[in-house]
Coordinates of C-alpha atoms (C1' of nucleotides) in Angstrom, one line a residue:
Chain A
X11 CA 152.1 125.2 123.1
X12 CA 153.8 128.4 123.2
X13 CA 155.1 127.4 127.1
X14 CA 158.0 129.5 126.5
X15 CA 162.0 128.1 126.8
X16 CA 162.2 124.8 128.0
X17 CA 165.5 123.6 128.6
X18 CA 165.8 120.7 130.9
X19 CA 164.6 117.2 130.1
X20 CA 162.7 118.0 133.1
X21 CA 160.8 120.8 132.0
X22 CA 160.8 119.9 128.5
X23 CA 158.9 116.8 129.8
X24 CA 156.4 118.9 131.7
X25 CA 155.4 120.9 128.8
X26 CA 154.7 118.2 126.9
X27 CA 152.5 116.5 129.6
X28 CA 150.8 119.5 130.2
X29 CA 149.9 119.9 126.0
X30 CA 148.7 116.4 125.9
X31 CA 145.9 117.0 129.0
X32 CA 145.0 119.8 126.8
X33 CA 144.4 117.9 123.8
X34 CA 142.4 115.4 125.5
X35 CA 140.6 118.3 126.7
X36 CA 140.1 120.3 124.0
X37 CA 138.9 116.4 122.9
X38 CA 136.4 116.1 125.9
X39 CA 134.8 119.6 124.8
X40 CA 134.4 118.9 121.4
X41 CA 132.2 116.0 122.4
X42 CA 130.7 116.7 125.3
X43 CA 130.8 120.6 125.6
X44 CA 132.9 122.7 128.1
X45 CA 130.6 121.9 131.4
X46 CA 131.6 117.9 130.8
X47 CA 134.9 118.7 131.1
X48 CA 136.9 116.5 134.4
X49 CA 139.9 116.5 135.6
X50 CA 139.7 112.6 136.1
X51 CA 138.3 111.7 133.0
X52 CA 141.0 113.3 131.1
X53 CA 143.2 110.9 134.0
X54 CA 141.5 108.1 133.0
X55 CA 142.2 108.6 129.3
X56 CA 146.0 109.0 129.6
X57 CA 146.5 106.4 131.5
X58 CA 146.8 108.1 134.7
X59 CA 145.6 108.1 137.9
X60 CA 143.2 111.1 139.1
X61 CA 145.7 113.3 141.6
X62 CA 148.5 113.0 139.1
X63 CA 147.2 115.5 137.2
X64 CA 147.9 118.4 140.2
X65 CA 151.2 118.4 139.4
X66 CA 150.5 120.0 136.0
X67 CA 147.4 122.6 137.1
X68 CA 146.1 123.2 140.5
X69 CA 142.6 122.0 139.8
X70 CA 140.0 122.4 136.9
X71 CA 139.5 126.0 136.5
X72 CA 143.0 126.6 136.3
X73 CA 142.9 124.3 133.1
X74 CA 139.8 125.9 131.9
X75 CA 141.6 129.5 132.1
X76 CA 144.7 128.0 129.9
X77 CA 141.8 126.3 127.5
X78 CA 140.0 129.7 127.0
X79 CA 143.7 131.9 126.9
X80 CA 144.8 129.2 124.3
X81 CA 141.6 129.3 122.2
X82 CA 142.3 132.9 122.0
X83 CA 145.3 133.1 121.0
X84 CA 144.9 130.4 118.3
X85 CA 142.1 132.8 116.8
X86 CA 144.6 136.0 117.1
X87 CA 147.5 133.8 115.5
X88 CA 145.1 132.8 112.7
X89 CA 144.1 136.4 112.3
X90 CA 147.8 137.5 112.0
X91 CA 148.4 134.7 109.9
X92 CA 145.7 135.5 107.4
X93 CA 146.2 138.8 107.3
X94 CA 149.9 138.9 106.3
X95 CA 149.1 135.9 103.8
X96 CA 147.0 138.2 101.9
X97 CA 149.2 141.0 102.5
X98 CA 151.8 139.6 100.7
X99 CA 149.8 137.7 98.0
X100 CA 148.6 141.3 96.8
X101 CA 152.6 142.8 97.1
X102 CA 152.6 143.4 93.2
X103 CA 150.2 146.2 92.2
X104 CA 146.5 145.2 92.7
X105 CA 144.1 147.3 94.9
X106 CA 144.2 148.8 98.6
X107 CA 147.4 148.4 100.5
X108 CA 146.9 146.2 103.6
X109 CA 145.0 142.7 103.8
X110 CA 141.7 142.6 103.1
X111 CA 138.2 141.5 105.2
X112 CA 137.6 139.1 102.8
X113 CA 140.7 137.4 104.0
X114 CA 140.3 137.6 107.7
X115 CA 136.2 136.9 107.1
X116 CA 137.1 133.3 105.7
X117 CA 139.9 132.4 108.5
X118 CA 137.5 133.2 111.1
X119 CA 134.8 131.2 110.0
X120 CA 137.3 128.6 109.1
X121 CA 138.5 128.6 112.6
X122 CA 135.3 128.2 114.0
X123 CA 134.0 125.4 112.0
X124 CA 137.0 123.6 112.5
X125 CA 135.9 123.4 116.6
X126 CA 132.8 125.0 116.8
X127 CA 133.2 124.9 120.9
X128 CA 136.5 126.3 120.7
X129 CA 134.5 129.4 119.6
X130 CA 132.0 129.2 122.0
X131 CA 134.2 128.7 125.1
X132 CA 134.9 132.0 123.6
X133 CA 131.7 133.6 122.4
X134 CA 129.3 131.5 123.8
X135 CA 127.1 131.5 127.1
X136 CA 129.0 132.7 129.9
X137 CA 129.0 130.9 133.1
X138 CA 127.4 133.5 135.4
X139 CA 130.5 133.5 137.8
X140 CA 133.2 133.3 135.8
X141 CA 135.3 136.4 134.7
X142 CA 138.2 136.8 132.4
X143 CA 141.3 137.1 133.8
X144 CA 143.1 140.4 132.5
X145 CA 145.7 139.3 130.3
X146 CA 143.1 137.6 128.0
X147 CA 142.0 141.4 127.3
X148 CA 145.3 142.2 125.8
X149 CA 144.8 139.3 123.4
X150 CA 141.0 140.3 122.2
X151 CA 142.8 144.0 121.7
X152 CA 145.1 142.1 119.3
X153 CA 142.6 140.7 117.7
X154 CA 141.0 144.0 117.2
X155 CA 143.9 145.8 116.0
X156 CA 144.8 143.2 113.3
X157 CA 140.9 143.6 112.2
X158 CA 141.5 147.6 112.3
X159 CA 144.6 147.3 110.1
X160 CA 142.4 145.4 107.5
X161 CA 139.9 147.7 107.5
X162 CA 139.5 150.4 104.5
X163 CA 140.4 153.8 106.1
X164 CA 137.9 155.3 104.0
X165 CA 134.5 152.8 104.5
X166 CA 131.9 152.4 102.5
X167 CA 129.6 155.2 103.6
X168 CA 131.7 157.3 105.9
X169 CA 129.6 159.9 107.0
X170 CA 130.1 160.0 111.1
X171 CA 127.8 159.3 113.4
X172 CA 127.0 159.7 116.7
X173 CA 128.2 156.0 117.6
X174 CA 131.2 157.1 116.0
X175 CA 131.9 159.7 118.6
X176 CA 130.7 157.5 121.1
X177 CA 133.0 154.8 119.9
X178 CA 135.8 157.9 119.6
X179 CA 136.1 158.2 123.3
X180 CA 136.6 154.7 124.3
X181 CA 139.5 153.4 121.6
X182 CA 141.0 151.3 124.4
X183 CA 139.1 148.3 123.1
X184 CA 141.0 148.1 120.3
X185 CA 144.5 149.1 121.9
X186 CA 144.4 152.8 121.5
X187 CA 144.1 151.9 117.7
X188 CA 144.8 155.1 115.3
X189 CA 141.8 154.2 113.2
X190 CA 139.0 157.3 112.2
X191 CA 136.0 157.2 113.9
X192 CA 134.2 155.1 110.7
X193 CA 136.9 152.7 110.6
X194 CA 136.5 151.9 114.2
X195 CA 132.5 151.4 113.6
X196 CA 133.0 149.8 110.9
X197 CA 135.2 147.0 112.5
X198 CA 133.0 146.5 115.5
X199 CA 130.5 146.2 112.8
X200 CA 132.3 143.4 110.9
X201 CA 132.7 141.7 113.9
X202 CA 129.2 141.4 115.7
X203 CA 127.5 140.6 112.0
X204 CA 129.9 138.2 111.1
X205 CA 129.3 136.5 114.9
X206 CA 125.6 136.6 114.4
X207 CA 125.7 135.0 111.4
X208 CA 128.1 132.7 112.0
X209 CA 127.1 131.4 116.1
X210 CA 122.9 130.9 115.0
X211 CA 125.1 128.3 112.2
X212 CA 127.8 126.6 114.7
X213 CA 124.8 126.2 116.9
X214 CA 122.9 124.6 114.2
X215 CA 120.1 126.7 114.0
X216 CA 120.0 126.9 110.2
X217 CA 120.1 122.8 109.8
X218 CA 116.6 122.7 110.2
X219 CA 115.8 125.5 107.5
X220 CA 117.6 123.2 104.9
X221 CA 119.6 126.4 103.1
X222 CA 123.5 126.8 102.8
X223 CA 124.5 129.1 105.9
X224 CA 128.0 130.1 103.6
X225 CA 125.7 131.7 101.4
X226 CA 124.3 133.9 104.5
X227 CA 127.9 134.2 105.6
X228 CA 129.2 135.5 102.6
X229 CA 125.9 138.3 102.0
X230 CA 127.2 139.4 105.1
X231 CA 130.7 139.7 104.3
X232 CA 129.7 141.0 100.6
X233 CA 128.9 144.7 102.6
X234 CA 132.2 144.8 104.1
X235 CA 133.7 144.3 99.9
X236 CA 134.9 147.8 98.9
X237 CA 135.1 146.3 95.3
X238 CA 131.2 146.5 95.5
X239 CA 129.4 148.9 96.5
X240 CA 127.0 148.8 99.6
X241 CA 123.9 148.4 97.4
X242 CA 124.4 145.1 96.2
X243 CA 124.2 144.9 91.9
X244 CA 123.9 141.9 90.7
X245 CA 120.3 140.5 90.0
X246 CA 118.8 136.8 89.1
Chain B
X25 CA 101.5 128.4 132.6
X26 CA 99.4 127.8 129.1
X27 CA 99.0 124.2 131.1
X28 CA 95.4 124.2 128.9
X29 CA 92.3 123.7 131.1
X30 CA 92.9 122.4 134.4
X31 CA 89.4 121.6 136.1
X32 CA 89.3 119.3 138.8
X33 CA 91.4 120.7 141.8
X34 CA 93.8 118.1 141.7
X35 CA 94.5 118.9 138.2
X36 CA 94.8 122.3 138.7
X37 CA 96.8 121.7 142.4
X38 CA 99.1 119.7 139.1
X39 CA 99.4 122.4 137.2
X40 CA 100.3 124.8 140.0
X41 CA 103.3 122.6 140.9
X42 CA 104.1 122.1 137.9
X43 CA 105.0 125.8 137.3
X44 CA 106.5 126.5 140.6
X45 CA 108.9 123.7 139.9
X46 CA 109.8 125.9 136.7
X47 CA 109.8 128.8 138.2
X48 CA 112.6 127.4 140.6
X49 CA 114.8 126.1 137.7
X50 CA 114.7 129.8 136.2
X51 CA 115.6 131.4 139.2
X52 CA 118.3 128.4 139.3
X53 CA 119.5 128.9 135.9
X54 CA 119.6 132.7 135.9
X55 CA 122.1 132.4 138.8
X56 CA 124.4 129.6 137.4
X57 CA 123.5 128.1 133.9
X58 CA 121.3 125.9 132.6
X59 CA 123.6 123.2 133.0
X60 CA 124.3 123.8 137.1
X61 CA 120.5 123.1 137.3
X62 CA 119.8 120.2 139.5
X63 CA 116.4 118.4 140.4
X64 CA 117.5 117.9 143.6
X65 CA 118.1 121.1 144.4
X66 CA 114.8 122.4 143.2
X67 CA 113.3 120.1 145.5
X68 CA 115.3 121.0 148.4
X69 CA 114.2 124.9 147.6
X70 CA 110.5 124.5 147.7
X71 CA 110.8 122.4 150.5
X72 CA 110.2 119.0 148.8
X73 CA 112.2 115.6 149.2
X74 CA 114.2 114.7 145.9
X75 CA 112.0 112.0 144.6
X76 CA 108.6 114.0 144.9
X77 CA 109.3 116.2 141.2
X78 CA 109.3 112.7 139.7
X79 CA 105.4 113.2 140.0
X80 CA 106.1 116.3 137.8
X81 CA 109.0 115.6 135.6
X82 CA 110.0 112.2 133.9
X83 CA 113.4 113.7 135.1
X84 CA 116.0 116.4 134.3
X85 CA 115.6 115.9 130.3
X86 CA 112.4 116.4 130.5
X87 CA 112.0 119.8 132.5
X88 CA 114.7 121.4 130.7
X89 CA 112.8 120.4 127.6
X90 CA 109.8 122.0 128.9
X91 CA 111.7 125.2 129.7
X92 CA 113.3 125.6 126.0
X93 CA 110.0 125.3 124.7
X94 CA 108.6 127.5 127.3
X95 CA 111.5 130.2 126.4
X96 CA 110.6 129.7 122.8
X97 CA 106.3 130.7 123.6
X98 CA 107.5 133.2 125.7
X99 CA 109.5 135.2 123.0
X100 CA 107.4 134.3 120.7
X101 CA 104.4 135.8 122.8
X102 CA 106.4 139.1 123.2
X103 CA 107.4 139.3 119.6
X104 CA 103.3 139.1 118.5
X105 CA 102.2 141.5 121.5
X106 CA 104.5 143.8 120.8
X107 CA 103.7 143.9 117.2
X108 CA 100.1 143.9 117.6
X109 CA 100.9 146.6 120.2
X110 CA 102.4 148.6 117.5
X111 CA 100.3 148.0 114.7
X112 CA 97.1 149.4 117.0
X113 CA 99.1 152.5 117.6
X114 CA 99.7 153.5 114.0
X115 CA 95.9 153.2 113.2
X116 CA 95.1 156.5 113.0
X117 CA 96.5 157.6 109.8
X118 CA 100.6 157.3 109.9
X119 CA 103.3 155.9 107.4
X120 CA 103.4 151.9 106.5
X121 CA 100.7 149.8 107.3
X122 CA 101.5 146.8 109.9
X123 CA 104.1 147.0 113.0
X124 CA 107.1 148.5 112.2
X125 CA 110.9 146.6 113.0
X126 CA 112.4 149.1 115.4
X127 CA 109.2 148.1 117.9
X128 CA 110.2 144.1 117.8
X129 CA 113.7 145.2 117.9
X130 CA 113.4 146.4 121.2
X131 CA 111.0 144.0 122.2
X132 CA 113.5 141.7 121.7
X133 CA 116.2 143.4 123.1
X134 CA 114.2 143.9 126.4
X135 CA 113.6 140.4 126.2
X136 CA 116.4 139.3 126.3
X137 CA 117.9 141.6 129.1
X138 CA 115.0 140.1 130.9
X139 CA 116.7 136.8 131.6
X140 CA 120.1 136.5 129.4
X141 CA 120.3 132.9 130.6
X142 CA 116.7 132.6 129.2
X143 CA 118.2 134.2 125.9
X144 CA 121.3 131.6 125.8
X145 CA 119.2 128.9 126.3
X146 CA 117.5 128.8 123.5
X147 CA 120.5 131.2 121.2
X148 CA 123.6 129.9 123.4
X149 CA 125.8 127.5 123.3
X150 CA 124.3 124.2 122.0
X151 CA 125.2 121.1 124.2
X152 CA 126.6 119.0 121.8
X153 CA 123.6 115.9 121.8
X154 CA 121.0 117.7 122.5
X155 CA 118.1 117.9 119.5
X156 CA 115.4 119.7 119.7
X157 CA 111.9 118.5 119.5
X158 CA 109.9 119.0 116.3
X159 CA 106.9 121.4 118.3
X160 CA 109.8 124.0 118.9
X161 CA 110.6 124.5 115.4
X162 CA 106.7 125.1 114.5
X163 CA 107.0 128.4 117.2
X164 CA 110.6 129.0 115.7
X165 CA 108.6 129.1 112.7
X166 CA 105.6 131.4 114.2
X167 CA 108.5 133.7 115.2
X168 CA 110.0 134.2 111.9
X169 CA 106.3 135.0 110.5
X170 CA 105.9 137.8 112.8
X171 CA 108.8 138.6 111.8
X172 CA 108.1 138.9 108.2
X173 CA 104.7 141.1 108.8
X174 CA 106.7 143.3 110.1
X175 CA 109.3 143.7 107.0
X176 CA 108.6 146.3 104.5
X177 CA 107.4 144.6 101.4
X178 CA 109.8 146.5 99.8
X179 CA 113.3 146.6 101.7
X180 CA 115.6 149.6 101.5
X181 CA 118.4 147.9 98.6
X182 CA 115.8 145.4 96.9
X183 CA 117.5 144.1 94.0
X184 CA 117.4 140.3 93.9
X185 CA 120.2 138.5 94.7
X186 CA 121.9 135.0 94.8
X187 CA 120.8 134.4 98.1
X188 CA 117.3 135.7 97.5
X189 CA 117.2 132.6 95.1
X190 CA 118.5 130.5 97.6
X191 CA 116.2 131.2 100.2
X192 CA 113.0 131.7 97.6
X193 CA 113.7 128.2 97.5
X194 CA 113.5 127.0 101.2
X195 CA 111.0 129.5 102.2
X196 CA 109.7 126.5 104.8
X197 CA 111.7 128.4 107.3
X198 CA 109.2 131.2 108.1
X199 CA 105.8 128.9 107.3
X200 CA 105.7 129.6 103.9
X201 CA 105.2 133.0 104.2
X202 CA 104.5 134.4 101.2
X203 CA 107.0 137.3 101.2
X204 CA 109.1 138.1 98.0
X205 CA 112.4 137.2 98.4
X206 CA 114.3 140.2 99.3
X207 CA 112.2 140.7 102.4
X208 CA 112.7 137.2 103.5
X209 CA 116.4 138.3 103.0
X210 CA 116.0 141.2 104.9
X211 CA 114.1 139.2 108.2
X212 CA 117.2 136.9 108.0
X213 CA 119.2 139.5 107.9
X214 CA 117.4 141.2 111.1
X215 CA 117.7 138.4 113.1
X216 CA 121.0 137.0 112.5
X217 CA 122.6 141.0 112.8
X218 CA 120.3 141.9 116.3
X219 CA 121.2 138.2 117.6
X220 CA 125.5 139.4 117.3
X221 CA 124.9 142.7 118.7
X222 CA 122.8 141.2 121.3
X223 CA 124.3 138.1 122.4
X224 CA 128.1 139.5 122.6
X225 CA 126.4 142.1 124.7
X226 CA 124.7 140.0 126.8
X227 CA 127.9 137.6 126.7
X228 CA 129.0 140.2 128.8
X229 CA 131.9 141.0 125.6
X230 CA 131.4 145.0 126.0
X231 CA 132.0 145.2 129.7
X232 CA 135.6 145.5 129.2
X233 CA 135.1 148.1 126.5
X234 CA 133.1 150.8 128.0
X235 CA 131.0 151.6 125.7
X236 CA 127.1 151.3 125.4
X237 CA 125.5 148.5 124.0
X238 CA 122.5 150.5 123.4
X239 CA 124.0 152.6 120.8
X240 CA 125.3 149.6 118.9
X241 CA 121.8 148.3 118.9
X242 CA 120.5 151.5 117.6
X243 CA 122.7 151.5 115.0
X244 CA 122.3 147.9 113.8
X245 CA 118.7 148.7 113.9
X246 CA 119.1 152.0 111.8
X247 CA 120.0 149.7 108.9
X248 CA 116.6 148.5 108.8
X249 CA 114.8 151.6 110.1
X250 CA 112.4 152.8 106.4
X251 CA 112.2 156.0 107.3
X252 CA 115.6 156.6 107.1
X253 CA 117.4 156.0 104.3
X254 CA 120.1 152.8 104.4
X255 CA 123.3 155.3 104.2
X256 CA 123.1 157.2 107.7
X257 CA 122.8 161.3 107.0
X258 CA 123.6 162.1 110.4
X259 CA 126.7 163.9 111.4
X260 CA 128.8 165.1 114.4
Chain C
dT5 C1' 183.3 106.9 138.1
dG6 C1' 180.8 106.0 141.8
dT7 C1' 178.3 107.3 145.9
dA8 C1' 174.9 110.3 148.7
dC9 C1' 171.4 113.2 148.4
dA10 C1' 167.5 116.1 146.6
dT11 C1' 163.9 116.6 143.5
dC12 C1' 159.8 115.4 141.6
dA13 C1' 156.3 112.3 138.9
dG14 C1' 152.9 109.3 139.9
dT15 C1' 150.1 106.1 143.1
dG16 C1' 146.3 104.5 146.1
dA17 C1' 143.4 105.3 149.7
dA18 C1' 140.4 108.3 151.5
dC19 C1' 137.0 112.3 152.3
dG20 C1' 132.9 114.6 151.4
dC21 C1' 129.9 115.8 148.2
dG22 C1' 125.8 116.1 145.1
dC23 C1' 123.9 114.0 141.4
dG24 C1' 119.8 111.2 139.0
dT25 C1' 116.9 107.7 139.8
dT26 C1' 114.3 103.3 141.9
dC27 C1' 111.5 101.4 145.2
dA28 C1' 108.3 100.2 148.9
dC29 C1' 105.8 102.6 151.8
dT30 C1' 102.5 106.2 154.5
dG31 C1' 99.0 109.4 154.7
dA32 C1' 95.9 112.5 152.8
dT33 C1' 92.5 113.6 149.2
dG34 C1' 88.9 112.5 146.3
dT35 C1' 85.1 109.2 144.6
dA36 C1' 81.2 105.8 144.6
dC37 C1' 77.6 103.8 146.8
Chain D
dT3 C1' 75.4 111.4 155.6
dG4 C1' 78.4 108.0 156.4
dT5 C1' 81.3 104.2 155.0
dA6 C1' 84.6 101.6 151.7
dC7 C1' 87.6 102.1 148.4
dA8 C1' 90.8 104.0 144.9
dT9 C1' 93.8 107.5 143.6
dC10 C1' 97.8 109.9 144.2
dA11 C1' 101.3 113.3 146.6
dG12 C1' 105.2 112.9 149.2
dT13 C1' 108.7 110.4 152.2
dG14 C1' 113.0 108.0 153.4
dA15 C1' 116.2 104.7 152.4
dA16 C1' 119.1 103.0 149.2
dC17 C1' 122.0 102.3 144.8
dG18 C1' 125.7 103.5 142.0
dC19 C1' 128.1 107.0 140.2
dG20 C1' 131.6 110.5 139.2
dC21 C1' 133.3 114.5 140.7
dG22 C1' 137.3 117.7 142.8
dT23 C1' 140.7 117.5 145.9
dT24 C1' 144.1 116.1 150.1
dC25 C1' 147.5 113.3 151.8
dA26 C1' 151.3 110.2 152.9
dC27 C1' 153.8 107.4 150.3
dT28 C1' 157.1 104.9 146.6
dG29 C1' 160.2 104.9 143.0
dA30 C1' 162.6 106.9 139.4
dT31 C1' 165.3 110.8 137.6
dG32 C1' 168.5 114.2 138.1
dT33 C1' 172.4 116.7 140.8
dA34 C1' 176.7 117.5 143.7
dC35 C1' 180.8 115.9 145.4

DNA sequence: TGTACATCAGTGAACGCGCGTTCACTGATGTAC
DNA sequence: TGTACATCAGTGAACGCGCGTTCACTGATGTAC
């Protein structure tokens, strides 16, 4: 999607051949993971024969590139998505302005469980060659920033650290972002322990422990809260 | 290695091959992935014709079975070292009995550093068929204990929460360890946090930031660090 | 409206490759008397 | 100590497969006059 103006038959054709070898490959990686993924398979599938498919991409990694620059920007629209739902949703009077983690929290892990490898061509094991080309950066910043803007300016404990003035001189990872140092930790924070929590469960390395990995998800995600405070209250 | 008792020299000549044949697949997978590695090629490394590791290997499953579980002893192995390593050092007279977390931490980390493919094969991506065998959960298991000597008996916040229940109830996880519940909490907690620091580092997903992975460690690790208290009292 | 031409989607054959795996066999190493 | 036999490591040929990719080509779709 997203293939920009088509206007001729023509073209309009073309973008819609080249969206349905995606889907059978997004297809392919769901059930067989990324490395299964072939060119003549997905052929085969459409009812094609194996070169026709050169007139759409100029080989495999070529699709796997668009795969990987897709799956990012389907996370950063869900992101955006989520955040202004909430932000509107809480327009009357209620708390903090902006959206909040909760929100973003739950339509990340929603994303991922809806194609666990979707996420991992993004998060998981890199193929030692491969690098990112450099547009795909600008996307992650996005992603960043839309988590920045959700973030409380004032976190929990907001005393600064050294990180903090580590993480001060190297804003570019979140787009030159205007957060305070704490705010900046605190989202690179929210976004490795929510990932940790959440790749060990996609992976299925909770299954054989028999408990509910939401419940682990959300004791994560219940530190981020700024209705509670960081020493959780309850008891049982 | 840990082939148990090899005593005739053909047995032991077994053995010997045996390992070199892993060795190779490493070497293999830490330069392309696990899933580039090839019997063939292994063979055609240590100067061997393709068929000859079939006196080795029933074939490809089986080695790569052989090297999960040998990535799983060989953490495991690190994790006990380094907390027996630690818990001899503090004999003399100093704080809390028994290791202390910030010495598995960077065990861990160093570990993984070590080999990241190592890392990923075992916390990576999960090929989508793949199960693993029931031995590997026992040392998944034996990892989680050490774990759990090393937790202060009384974690920082300890108030008992939902998710305390939860997992008082499917304590099977670490081998029945009989920890109260907020410590199992707080192993989990350990693990799942370190393991998003330390695989998105590893994933290569700071490169492109410029900052140092190191510090975000730290600072994860901090969290769980007795000594000081949970909110940081540094300042720049 | 029809004709001439250009564009382009898709085909089928072919190339070269490496893979996992089997099989019948050779030659060396160990064992038993 | 030497001889007969069994064990087993390793070979080379072969099978069948699917892969990515190229190339010259046909036939349909669009464009220009």
């Amino acid at each position: 999607m997203a293939e920009s103006g088509a206007t001729t038959p023509r073209e309009r054709y073309r973008a819609q051949v080249r969206t349905e070898i995606k889907d059978h490959a997004w297809e392919q990686i769901a059930t067989a993971g990324a490395s299964a993924l072939s060119l003549n398979a997905i052929a085969k599938r459409m009812g094609l024969s194996g070169p026709a498919l050169y007139r759409y991409y100029a080989g495999r990694d070529e699709l796997i590139t668009g795969l990987i620059k897709d799956a990012y920007r389907s996370l950063a629209d869900t992101f955006r998505q989520a955040s202004e739902a909430s932000d509107a949703s809480k327009a009357g009077a209620s708390s903090a302005p902006g959206p909040d983690l909760t929100t973003l929290a739950h339509a990340l892990r929603g994303w991922a469980l809806d194609d666990p490898q979707r996420y991992f061509l993004i998060y998981g094991t890199p193929v030692p060659g491969y690098h990112a080309p450099d547009d795909i950066t600008a996307i992650a910043q996005q992603i960043m920033a839309t988590l920045l803007d959700a973030c409380p300016v004032t976190p929990p404990d907001s005393a600064v650290t050294p990180l903090d003035a580590h993480l001060e001189d190297h804003r570019q990872w979140a787009g030159d972002h205007p957060a305070p140092p704490a705010t900046l930790r605190s989202a690179l924070t929210f976004w490795t322990r929510l990932h940790g929590v959440l790749s060990l469960e996609l992976a299925g390395h909770f299954t054989g422990m028999g408990f509910d990995p939401a419940l682990l998800f959300a004791a994560e995600l219940e530190e981020f809260s700024p209705s509670t405070p960081v020493g959780r209250t309850r008891s049982a």
